[in-house]
mmCIF file of C-alpha atoms in Angstrom:
data_model
loop_
_atom_site.group_PDB
_atom_site.id
_atom_site.type_symbol
_atom_site.label_atom_id
_atom_site.label_comp_id
_atom_site.label_asym_id
_atom_site.label_seq_id
_atom_site.Cartn_x
_atom_site.Cartn_y
_atom_site.Cartn_z
ATOM 1 C CA MET O 4 155.184 62.552 39.795
ATOM 2 C CA ALA O 5 153.504 65.250 41.846
ATOM 3 C CA LYS O 6 155.550 67.896 43.585
ATOM 4 C CA ALA O 7 154.622 70.783 45.793
ATOM 5 C CA ASN O 8 157.144 73.268 47.102
ATOM 6 C CA GLY O 9 159.823 71.107 45.508
ATOM 7 C CA LYS O 10 158.881 67.987 47.436
ATOM 8 C CA ASN O 11 157.381 64.814 46.032
ATOM 9 C CA TRP O 12 154.252 63.757 47.921
ATOM 10 C CA LEU O 13 153.226 60.856 45.685
ATOM 11 C CA ARG O 14 153.867 57.154 46.018
ATOM 12 C CA ALA O 15 156.414 55.585 43.683
ATOM 13 C CA LYS O 16 154.140 53.725 41.261
ATOM 14 C CA GLY O 17 155.291 50.303 40.159
ATOM 15 C CA SER O 18 157.400 49.668 43.263
ATOM 16 C CA ALA O 19 156.625 47.547 46.308
ATOM 17 C CA ALA O 20 156.253 50.720 48.353
ATOM 18 C CA GLY O 21 153.771 52.023 45.796
ATOM 19 C CA SER O 22 151.106 49.521 46.857
ATOM 20 C CA LYS O 23 152.100 48.990 50.478
ATOM 21 C CA VAL O 24 149.556 49.810 53.191
ATOM 22 C CA THR O 25 151.424 51.930 55.727
ATOM 23 C CA PHE O 26 151.196 51.815 59.511
ATOM 24 C CA LEU O 27 149.679 55.300 59.494
ATOM 25 C CA GLU O 28 146.817 54.042 57.325
ATOM 26 C CA LEU O 29 146.216 51.250 59.834
ATOM 27 C CA PHE O 30 146.350 53.798 62.650
ATOM 28 C CA PHE O 31 143.860 55.948 60.730
ATOM 29 C CA ASP O 32 141.474 52.974 60.578
ATOM 30 C CA LEU O 33 141.227 52.868 64.384
ATOM 31 C CA VAL O 34 138.868 55.827 64.232
ATOM 32 C CA PHE O 35 136.572 53.780 62.035
ATOM 33 C CA VAL O 36 136.589 50.886 64.482
ATOM 34 C CA PHE O 37 134.853 53.366 66.777
ATOM 35 C CA SER O 38 132.546 54.496 63.944
ATOM 36 C CA ILE O 39 131.331 50.968 63.165
ATOM 37 C CA SER O 40 130.740 50.302 66.867
ATOM 38 C CA GLN O 41 128.735 53.514 67.151
ATOM 39 C CA LEU O 42 126.672 52.637 64.094
ATOM 40 C CA SER O 43 125.745 49.140 65.283
ATOM 41 C CA HIS O 44 124.829 50.448 68.734
ATOM 42 C CA ALA O 45 122.751 53.274 67.230
ATOM 43 C CA LEU O 46 120.825 50.816 65.061
ATOM 44 C CA ALA O 47 120.212 48.414 67.961
ATOM 45 C CA ALA O 48 119.089 51.229 70.266
ATOM 46 C CA HIS O 49 116.724 52.829 67.720
ATOM 47 C CA TYR O 50 115.487 49.801 65.837
ATOM 48 C CA THR O 51 112.510 51.342 64.061
ATOM 49 C CA PRO O 52 111.962 52.075 60.362
ATOM 50 C CA LEU O 53 113.070 55.680 60.946
ATOM 51 C CA GLY O 54 116.004 54.581 63.107
ATOM 52 C CA ALA O 55 117.072 52.097 60.439
ATOM 53 C CA ALA O 56 116.918 54.817 57.767
ATOM 54 C CA GLU O 57 119.039 57.136 59.912
ATOM 55 C CA ALA O 58 121.576 54.386 60.645
ATOM 56 C CA ALA O 59 121.749 53.516 56.936
ATOM 57 C CA LEU O 60 122.419 57.148 56.015
ATOM 58 C CA MET O 61 125.213 57.424 58.573
ATOM 59 C CA THR O 62 126.685 54.118 57.393
ATOM 60 C CA PHE O 63 126.770 55.439 53.827
ATOM 61 C CA ALA O 64 128.451 58.622 55.073
ATOM 62 C CA VAL O 65 131.090 56.804 57.139
ATOM 63 C CA TRP O 66 131.913 54.479 54.264
ATOM 64 C CA TRP O 67 132.117 57.353 51.794
ATOM 65 C CA VAL O 68 134.548 59.403 53.858
ATOM 66 C CA TRP O 69 136.700 56.313 54.410
ATOM 67 C CA ILE O 70 136.740 55.078 50.791
ATOM 68 C CA PHE O 71 137.539 58.547 49.453
ATOM 69 C CA THR O 72 140.525 58.635 51.808
ATOM 70 C CA ALA O 73 141.580 55.176 50.591
ATOM 71 C CA TRP O 74 141.533 56.465 47.004
ATOM 72 C CA VAL O 75 143.611 59.508 47.967
ATOM 73 C CA THR O 76 146.248 57.452 49.791
ATOM 74 C CA ASN O 77 146.489 55.314 46.677
ATOM 75 C CA TRP O 78 148.349 58.290 45.190
ATOM 76 C CA LEU O 79 149.661 60.269 48.146
ATOM 77 C CA ASP O 80 152.457 58.757 50.217
ATOM 78 C CA PRO O 81 151.557 58.610 53.946
ATOM 79 C CA ASP O 82 155.248 58.447 54.797
ATOM 80 C CA LYS O 83 155.672 62.053 53.623
ATOM 81 C CA MET O 84 155.218 64.556 56.446
ATOM 82 C CA PRO O 85 152.582 66.812 54.828
ATOM 83 C CA VAL O 86 150.447 63.762 53.985
ATOM 84 C CA ARG O 87 150.899 62.466 57.527
ATOM 85 C CA GLY O 88 149.671 65.792 58.854
ATOM 86 C CA MET O 89 146.613 65.623 56.616
ATOM 87 C CA LEU O 90 145.756 62.087 57.755
ATOM 88 C CA VAL O 91 146.197 62.947 61.431
ATOM 89 C CA ALA O 92 143.872 65.939 60.977
ATOM 90 C CA LEU O 93 141.346 63.627 59.309
ATOM 91 C CA MET O 94 141.655 61.241 62.260
ATOM 92 C CA MET O 95 140.773 63.994 64.718
ATOM 93 C CA LEU O 96 137.782 65.074 62.620
ATOM 94 C CA GLY O 97 136.796 61.413 62.211
ATOM 95 C CA LEU O 98 136.797 60.980 65.966
ATOM 96 C CA VAL O 99 134.456 63.972 66.266
ATOM 97 C CA LEU O 100 132.274 62.505 63.530
ATOM 98 C CA SER O 101 132.136 59.106 65.252
ATOM 99 C CA ALA O 102 131.436 60.563 68.686
ATOM 100 C CA SER O 103 128.473 62.509 67.309
ATOM 101 C CA ILE O 104 126.802 59.505 65.631
ATOM 102 C CA PRO O 105 124.406 58.623 68.521
ATOM 103 C CA GLU O 106 123.022 62.193 68.528
ATOM 104 C CA ALA O 107 123.513 63.006 64.838
ATOM 105 C CA PHE O 108 119.745 63.358 64.454
ATOM 106 C CA GLY O 109 119.508 65.153 67.765
ATOM 107 C CA ASP O 110 121.618 67.878 69.347
ATOM 108 C CA LYS O 111 124.857 67.003 67.515
ATOM 109 C CA GLY O 112 123.622 67.207 63.947
ATOM 110 C CA LEU O 113 125.673 70.261 63.065
ATOM 111 C CA LEU O 114 128.750 68.729 64.695
ATOM 112 C CA PHE O 115 128.342 65.559 62.612
ATOM 113 C CA ALA O 116 127.793 67.525 59.396
ATOM 114 C CA GLY O 117 130.613 69.974 60.063
ATOM 115 C CA ALA O 118 133.148 67.236 60.757
ATOM 116 C CA TYR O 119 132.031 65.301 57.684
ATOM 117 C CA VAL O 120 132.244 68.279 55.315
ATOM 118 C CA ALA O 121 135.606 69.337 56.737
ATOM 119 C CA MET O 122 136.972 65.836 56.091
ATOM 120 C CA GLN O 123 135.617 65.540 52.569
ATOM 121 C CA VAL O 124 136.339 69.008 51.257
ATOM 122 C CA GLY O 125 139.575 69.502 53.216
ATOM 123 C CA ARG O 126 141.123 66.244 52.008
ATOM 124 C CA SER O 127 140.107 66.964 48.417
ATOM 125 C CA LEU O 128 141.599 70.476 48.499
ATOM 126 C CA PHE O 129 144.838 69.118 49.955
ATOM 127 C CA THR O 130 145.091 66.500 47.222
ATOM 128 C CA THR O 131 144.376 69.071 44.519
ATOM 129 C CA TYR O 132 147.226 71.186 45.850
ATOM 130 C CA ALA O 133 149.551 68.156 45.957
ATOM 131 C CA MET O 134 148.855 67.500 42.271
ATOM 132 C CA THR O 135 149.144 71.116 41.098
ATOM 133 C CA ARG O 136 151.666 71.943 38.343
ATOM 134 C CA VAL O 137 152.839 68.351 38.096
ATOM 135 C CA ASP O 138 149.919 66.033 37.293
ATOM 136 C CA ARG O 139 147.402 68.100 35.340
ATOM 137 C CA ALA O 140 144.929 65.271 34.776
ATOM 138 C CA ASN O 141 144.618 64.485 38.475
ATOM 139 C CA THR O 142 144.681 68.164 39.388
ATOM 140 C CA MET O 143 141.570 68.581 37.253
ATOM 141 C CA ASN O 144 140.071 65.380 38.683
ATOM 142 C CA PHE O 145 140.360 66.560 42.255
ATOM 143 C CA THR O 146 139.218 70.057 41.350
ATOM 144 C CA ARG O 147 136.018 68.527 39.994
ATOM 145 C CA ILE O 148 135.704 66.299 43.051
ATOM 146 C CA THR O 149 136.064 69.325 45.321
ATOM 147 C CA VAL O 150 133.244 71.078 43.464
ATOM 148 C CA TRP O 151 130.929 68.090 43.917
ATOM 149 C CA LEU O 152 131.802 67.662 47.594
ATOM 150 C CA ALA O 153 131.365 71.382 48.267
ATOM 151 C CA ALA O 154 127.941 71.305 46.590
ATOM 152 C CA ALA O 155 126.934 68.361 48.767
ATOM 153 C CA GLY O 156 128.404 70.151 51.776
ATOM 154 C CA ILE O 157 125.791 72.884 51.462
ATOM 155 C CA PHE O 158 123.071 70.314 52.103
ATOM 156 C CA TRP O 159 125.068 68.636 54.903
ATOM 157 C CA ILE O 160 125.411 71.932 56.780
ATOM 158 C CA ALA O 161 121.823 72.959 56.027
ATOM 159 C CA GLY O 162 120.641 69.606 57.401
ATOM 160 C CA GLY O 163 122.651 70.148 60.550
ATOM 161 C CA LEU O 164 120.748 73.385 61.103
ATOM 162 C CA LEU O 165 117.366 71.775 60.458
ATOM 163 C CA GLU O 166 115.513 69.277 62.645
ATOM 164 C CA HIS O 167 113.792 65.906 62.457
ATOM 165 C CA GLU O 168 112.594 64.769 59.001
ATOM 166 C CA ALA O 169 113.893 67.950 57.330
ATOM 167 C CA ARG O 170 117.416 67.028 58.416
ATOM 168 C CA LEU O 171 117.034 63.536 57.037
ATOM 169 C CA ILE O 172 115.792 64.864 53.681
ATOM 170 C CA ALA O 173 118.658 67.373 53.383
ATOM 171 C CA TRP O 174 121.240 64.728 54.195
ATOM 172 C CA VAL O 175 119.721 62.260 51.727
ATOM 173 C CA ILE O 176 120.110 64.915 49.019
ATOM 174 C CA ALA O 177 123.725 65.496 50.107
ATOM 175 C CA LEU O 178 124.516 61.792 49.921
ATOM 176 C CA ALA O 179 122.762 61.448 46.566
ATOM 177 C CA ILE O 180 125.015 64.180 45.150
ATOM 178 C CA GLU O 181 128.164 62.536 46.506
ATOM 179 C CA TYR O 182 127.249 59.019 45.416
ATOM 180 C CA ALA O 183 126.308 60.190 41.936
ATOM 181 C CA GLY O 184 129.694 61.897 41.521
ATOM 182 C CA PRO O 185 131.898 58.926 40.554
ATOM 183 C CA ALA O 186 129.241 57.468 38.241
ATOM 184 C CA ALA O 187 128.919 60.871 36.518
ATOM 185 C CA GLY O 188 132.677 61.265 36.184
ATOM 186 C CA PHE O 189 132.446 64.298 38.483
ATOM 187 C CA ALA O 190 131.322 66.305 35.456
ATOM 188 C CA VAL O 191 131.519 70.071 35.992
ATOM 189 C CA PRO O 192 130.555 72.681 33.364
ATOM 190 C CA GLY O 193 133.720 74.253 32.017
ATOM 191 C CA LEU O 194 135.967 71.665 33.683
ATOM 192 C CA GLY O 195 134.862 68.587 31.760
ATOM 193 C CA ARG O 196 134.579 65.149 33.327
ATOM 194 C CA SER O 197 136.894 62.373 34.453
ATOM 195 C CA VAL O 198 137.326 59.237 32.366
ATOM 196 C CA PRO O 199 138.288 55.745 33.610
ATOM 197 C CA THR O 200 141.788 55.984 32.136
ATOM 198 C CA ASP O 201 142.508 58.926 34.457
ATOM 199 C CA TRP O 202 142.265 56.724 37.539
ATOM 200 C CA ASP O 203 145.486 54.740 37.459
ATOM 201 C CA VAL O 204 145.201 53.089 40.857
ATOM 202 C CA SER O 205 147.222 50.374 42.550
ATOM 203 C CA GLY O 206 144.835 47.443 42.654
ATOM 204 C CA ALA O 207 146.761 45.646 45.380
ATOM 205 C CA HIS O 208 146.600 48.693 47.643
ATOM 206 C CA MET O 209 142.875 49.260 47.044
ATOM 207 C CA ALA O 210 142.040 45.593 47.607
ATOM 208 C CA GLU O 211 144.012 45.474 50.856
ATOM 209 C CA ARG O 212 142.515 48.700 52.165
ATOM 210 C CA CYS O 213 138.954 47.472 51.581
ATOM 211 C CA ALA O 214 139.795 44.084 53.058
ATOM 212 C CA LEU O 215 141.012 45.809 56.218
ATOM 213 C CA PHE O 216 137.737 47.705 56.486
ATOM 214 C CA VAL O 217 135.826 44.428 56.172
ATOM 215 C CA ILE O 218 137.986 43.097 59.029
ATOM 216 C CA ILE O 219 136.977 46.139 61.122
ATOM 217 C CA CYS O 220 133.299 45.354 60.575
ATOM 218 C CA LEU O 221 133.772 41.649 61.306
ATOM 219 C CA GLY O 222 135.609 42.651 64.461
ATOM 220 C CA GLU O 223 132.544 44.563 65.646
ATOM 221 C CA ALA O 224 130.432 41.412 65.219
ATOM 222 C CA ILE O 225 132.969 39.457 67.291
ATOM 223 C CA LEU O 226 132.990 42.168 69.979
ATOM 224 C CA VAL O 227 129.191 42.199 70.215
ATOM 225 C CA SER O 228 129.100 38.426 70.702
ATOM 226 C CA GLY O 229 131.880 38.435 73.286
ATOM 227 C CA ARG O 230 130.685 41.500 75.210
ATOM 228 C CA THR O 231 127.059 40.384 75.419
ATOM 229 C CA PHE O 232 127.990 36.820 76.341
ATOM 230 C CA SER O 233 130.230 38.094 79.151
ATOM 231 C CA GLU O 234 127.359 40.145 80.605
ATOM 232 C CA LEU O 235 124.873 37.253 80.745
ATOM 233 C CA SER O 236 124.611 34.228 82.986
ATOM 234 C CA ILE O 237 126.016 31.140 81.344
ATOM 235 C CA SER O 238 123.338 28.753 80.112
ATOM 236 C CA GLY O 239 122.868 26.315 77.294
ATOM 237 C CA LEU O 240 120.900 28.882 75.311
ATOM 238 C CA THR O 241 123.340 31.780 75.697
ATOM 239 C CA SER O 242 126.206 29.434 74.825
ATOM 240 C CA LEU O 243 124.348 28.279 71.716
ATOM 241 C CA VAL O 244 123.680 31.867 70.600
ATOM 242 C CA PHE O 245 127.315 32.782 71.258
ATOM 243 C CA VAL O 246 128.576 29.900 69.118
ATOM 244 C CA THR O 247 126.021 30.704 66.392
ATOM 245 C CA GLY O 248 127.089 34.340 66.212
ATOM 246 C CA PHE O 249 130.756 33.407 66.106
ATOM 247 C CA ILE O 250 130.327 30.767 63.382
ATOM 248 C CA GLY O 251 128.212 33.168 61.315
ATOM 249 C CA THR O 252 130.984 35.780 61.490
ATOM 250 C CA VAL O 253 133.617 33.188 60.527
ATOM 251 C CA ALA O 254 131.475 32.107 57.560
ATOM 252 C CA MET O 255 131.342 35.725 56.389
ATOM 253 C CA TRP O 256 135.099 35.996 56.715
ATOM 254 C CA TRP O 257 135.535 32.804 54.688
ATOM 255 C CA LEU O 258 133.166 33.887 51.912
ATOM 256 C CA TYR O 259 134.914 37.210 51.441
ATOM 257 C CA PHE O 260 138.571 36.285 51.908
ATOM 258 C CA ARG O 261 138.827 32.704 50.645
ATOM 259 C CA PHE O 262 137.749 33.361 47.051
ATOM 260 C CA GLY O 263 136.935 37.070 46.876
ATOM 261 C CA HIS O 264 139.691 39.357 48.050
ATOM 262 C CA GLY O 265 142.680 37.538 46.514
ATOM 263 C CA ARG O 266 141.091 37.178 43.083
ATOM 264 C CA ALA O 267 140.051 40.838 43.143
ATOM 265 C CA ALA O 268 143.585 42.027 43.904
ATOM 266 C CA HIS O 269 145.010 39.927 41.069
ATOM 267 C CA ARG O 270 142.344 40.961 38.551
ATOM 268 C CA ILE O 271 142.573 44.690 39.204
ATOM 269 C CA GLU O 272 146.376 44.655 39.001
ATOM 270 C CA HIS O 273 146.103 43.341 35.419
ATOM 271 C CA GLU O 274 143.139 45.465 34.330
ATOM 272 C CA GLU O 275 143.598 48.004 31.521
ATOM 273 C CA THR O 276 141.325 50.500 33.301
ATOM 274 C CA PRO O 277 141.763 49.633 36.997
ATOM 275 C CA GLY O 278 139.948 52.782 38.105
ATOM 276 C CA ALA O 279 136.659 51.697 36.523
ATOM 277 C CA LEU O 280 136.860 48.247 38.116
ATOM 278 C CA ALA O 281 137.861 49.716 41.492
ATOM 279 C CA ARG O 282 134.874 52.064 41.387
ATOM 280 C CA LEU O 283 132.431 49.248 40.611
ATOM 281 C CA ALA O 284 133.840 46.481 42.820
ATOM 282 C CA PHE O 285 135.179 48.461 45.770
ATOM 283 C CA THR O 286 133.678 51.954 45.955
ATOM 284 C CA TYR O 287 130.101 50.792 45.346
ATOM 285 C CA GLY O 288 130.220 46.993 45.574
ATOM 286 C CA HIS O 289 131.393 46.866 49.178
ATOM 287 C CA ILE O 290 128.492 48.882 50.590
ATOM 288 C CA PRO O 291 126.063 45.930 51.019
ATOM 289 C CA ILE O 292 128.932 43.775 52.335
ATOM 290 C CA LEU O 293 129.629 46.234 55.141
ATOM 291 C CA ALA O 294 125.946 46.906 55.800
ATOM 292 C CA GLY O 295 125.324 43.153 56.032
ATOM 293 C CA ILE O 296 128.045 42.680 58.651
ATOM 294 C CA ILE O 297 126.746 45.596 60.744
ATOM 295 C CA VAL O 298 123.178 44.240 60.614
ATOM 296 C CA HIS O 299 124.548 40.786 61.477
ATOM 297 C CA ALA O 300 126.166 42.262 64.615
ATOM 298 C CA VAL O 301 122.815 43.806 65.595
ATOM 299 C CA ALA O 302 121.068 40.499 64.894
ATOM 300 C CA VAL O 303 123.421 38.661 67.261
ATOM 301 C CA GLU O 304 122.548 41.171 69.969
ATOM 302 C CA PHE O 305 118.840 40.534 69.352
ATOM 303 C CA MET O 306 119.411 36.783 69.476
ATOM 304 C CA PHE O 307 120.826 37.202 72.973
ATOM 305 C CA SER O 308 118.105 39.576 74.198
ATOM 306 C CA HIS O 309 115.046 38.049 72.458
ATOM 307 C CA PRO O 310 115.917 34.386 71.837
ATOM 308 C CA HIS O 311 112.364 33.016 72.137
ATOM 309 C CA GLU O 312 110.633 35.869 70.313
ATOM 310 C CA THR O 313 108.310 34.812 67.473
ATOM 311 C CA GLY O 314 106.280 36.945 65.118
ATOM 312 C CA ASP O 315 108.497 40.035 65.397
ATOM 313 C CA LEU O 316 109.161 40.721 61.725
ATOM 314 C CA GLY O 317 111.572 43.552 62.514
ATOM 315 C CA ILE O 318 113.951 41.352 64.490
ATOM 316 C CA ALA O 319 113.540 38.551 61.950
ATOM 317 C CA ALA O 320 114.456 41.031 59.214
ATOM 318 C CA ALA O 321 117.719 41.807 61.035
ATOM 319 C CA VAL O 322 118.570 38.123 61.485
ATOM 320 C CA LEU O 323 117.947 37.239 57.845
ATOM 321 C CA GLY O 324 118.800 40.649 56.415
ATOM 322 C CA GLY O 325 122.383 40.655 57.684
ATOM 323 C CA SER O 326 123.169 37.420 55.861
ATOM 324 C CA GLY O 327 121.150 38.525 52.829
ATOM 325 C CA LEU O 328 122.878 41.878 52.435
ATOM 326 C CA PHE O 329 126.262 40.236 52.846
ATOM 327 C CA LEU O 330 125.502 37.700 50.090
ATOM 328 C CA ILE O 331 124.171 40.446 47.789
ATOM 329 C CA GLY O 332 127.365 42.423 48.308
ATOM 330 C CA ASN O 333 129.564 39.420 47.580
ATOM 331 C CA LEU O 334 127.457 38.626 44.528
ATOM 332 C CA TRP O 335 128.071 42.162 43.256
ATOM 333 C CA PHE O 336 131.757 42.150 44.212
ATOM 334 C CA LYS O 337 132.600 38.734 42.765
ATOM 335 C CA GLY O 338 130.430 39.312 39.703
ATOM 336 C CA ALA O 339 132.284 42.550 38.948
ATOM 337 C CA ILE O 340 135.642 40.808 39.349
ATOM 338 C CA SER O 341 134.936 37.612 37.394
ATOM 339 C CA GLY O 342 132.134 38.700 35.080
ATOM 340 C CA LYS O 343 130.049 35.792 36.377
ATOM 341 C CA LEU O 344 127.566 35.454 39.236
ATOM 342 C CA PRO O 345 128.321 32.694 41.796
ATOM 343 C CA LEU O 346 125.427 30.252 41.707
ATOM 344 C CA SER O 347 126.102 29.346 45.344
ATOM 345 C CA HIS O 348 125.360 32.928 46.432
ATOM 346 C CA LEU O 349 122.173 33.095 44.379
ATOM 347 C CA ALA O 350 121.019 29.822 45.940
ATOM 348 C CA GLY O 351 121.813 31.189 49.396
ATOM 349 C CA LEU O 352 119.615 34.229 48.749
ATOM 350 C CA VAL O 353 116.784 31.928 47.639
ATOM 351 C CA PHE O 354 117.138 29.926 50.884
ATOM 352 C CA LEU O 355 116.957 33.133 52.930
ATOM 353 C CA ILE O 356 113.827 34.272 51.075
ATOM 354 C CA LEU O 357 112.182 30.933 51.816
ATOM 355 C CA LEU O 358 113.155 31.310 55.474
ATOM 356 C CA ALA O 359 111.514 34.749 55.491
ATOM 357 C CA PHE O 360 108.135 33.131 54.814
ATOM 358 C CA ALA O 361 108.612 30.810 57.781
ATOM 359 C CA ALA O 362 110.149 33.469 60.044
ATOM 360 C CA PRO O 363 106.897 34.464 61.859
ATOM 361 C CA PHE O 364 106.645 30.929 63.235
ATOM 362 C CA ILE O 365 110.293 30.355 64.235
ATOM 363 C CA GLU O 366 111.951 31.511 67.449
ATOM 364 C CA ILE O 367 114.683 34.085 66.857
ATOM 365 C CA TYR O 368 117.587 31.960 68.060
ATOM 366 C CA LEU O 369 116.505 29.110 65.751
ATOM 367 C CA LEU O 370 116.154 31.551 62.870
ATOM 368 C CA GLY O 371 119.676 32.744 63.589
ATOM 369 C CA ILE O 372 120.960 29.174 63.493
ATOM 370 C CA LEU O 373 119.235 28.593 60.132
ATOM 371 C CA ALA O 374 120.625 31.836 58.668
ATOM 372 C CA THR O 375 124.111 30.823 59.792
ATOM 373 C CA LEU O 376 123.591 27.386 58.265
ATOM 374 C CA VAL O 377 122.787 29.054 54.937
ATOM 375 C CA LEU O 378 126.109 30.931 55.048
ATOM 376 C CA ILE O 379 127.958 27.695 55.842
ATOM 377 C CA ILE O 380 126.275 25.896 52.941
ATOM 378 C CA VAL O 381 127.131 28.742 50.548
ATOM 379 C CA ALA O 382 130.745 28.770 51.739
ATOM 380 C CA ALA O 383 131.070 25.000 51.380
ATOM 381 C CA TRP O 384 129.420 25.066 47.945
ATOM 382 C CA GLU O 385 131.739 27.779 46.695
ATOM 383 C CA TYR O 386 134.788 26.041 48.129
ATOM 384 C CA ARG O 387 133.942 22.751 46.448
ATOM 385 C CA SER O 388 133.072 24.490 43.190
ATOM 386 C CA LEU O 389 136.166 26.648 42.862
ATOM 387 C CA THR O 390 138.567 23.941 43.973
ATOM 388 C CA GLY O 391 137.240 21.641 41.285
ATOM 389 C CA THR O 392 135.732 18.966 43.548
ATOM 390 C CA ALA O 393 132.139 19.525 42.517
ATOM 391 C CA ALA O 394 130.845 18.058 39.312
ATOM 392 C CA ALA O 395 128.079 20.609 38.788
ATOM 393 C CA PRO O 396 128.870 24.050 37.342
ATOM 394 C CA THR O 397 128.766 26.834 39.902
ATOM 395 C CA LEU O 398 128.931 30.022 37.869
ATOM 396 C CA LEU O 399 126.217 31.484 35.704
#
């Protein structure tokens, strides 16, 4: 148990409270509702190859700052006042980070970078202090993490001071350092490296936290459909697009929660090295899931604004790419959990690739309907397979 100044700041492992998601954590997530909204709007407003690259980088950054906080609150107890103070401070910085997203590659680059580095390094230093003199293994872990985040922070701040492509390059280097950290065990000369047995996480808590973030992203897709539909005149076409966007979002929810989230929580709770599985399935495996939902939200917006467009490969890429990324993420996630790849998801990706060849000749709203149909087929296939009503094998 970790103590600082005589007070225990850690969760009670093995108890119900040890894996419970607190109300403060849910309150903390509200900042990221704003972040996801900002990201989808930024991508829709600057839908070019460069704009897509910038939106992808910011998505990676937002996810990374959130998932690192989820890991920290797996150990630290948000009901303890010092931890509450830390999370509230992170919320304020997160709000600054989110507000600067539309101009992160413009006049607010340094603001974005400064808020991000303050969140990453500040949270890591706080956690190191909370572990000091009580949990040596995790004290060393978070010391190493702080070193890696501080090294990346140099490039974040440098990028904020640079402009245009130079900023993008600096921030790509910063992200590469941060994303390589967990895979490298946060190795630091003289301090050693972390090993999977060091990361004794609560699988139920990690699974629920990531599931809540998926809900945030799905909520953005719902909001885009509802907001855009409310701003347009009612017609058969707008109604059809609205229903298509809604059903596509529901299909994503079904694919993730019906046979993904619950099995993951159970598996990780009984894993000998839960930290290694959490890193693979949640820290990395959820990135394409979240990216797919954000692109899906943008695709719904395009379906409303360009329903009869044909031949625009960029818009077609958004319509098919959202579903494709989501299936890739679920393939990764479920494969890491079960050790097998769902055949239904592989088949869905093949269907989407075939649709890509026909995309130049199909109107956008029809392409959206077909992409949604693929998700429905995959969901139905998986449901029948895993409930034992299909005769054919479904897992490779």
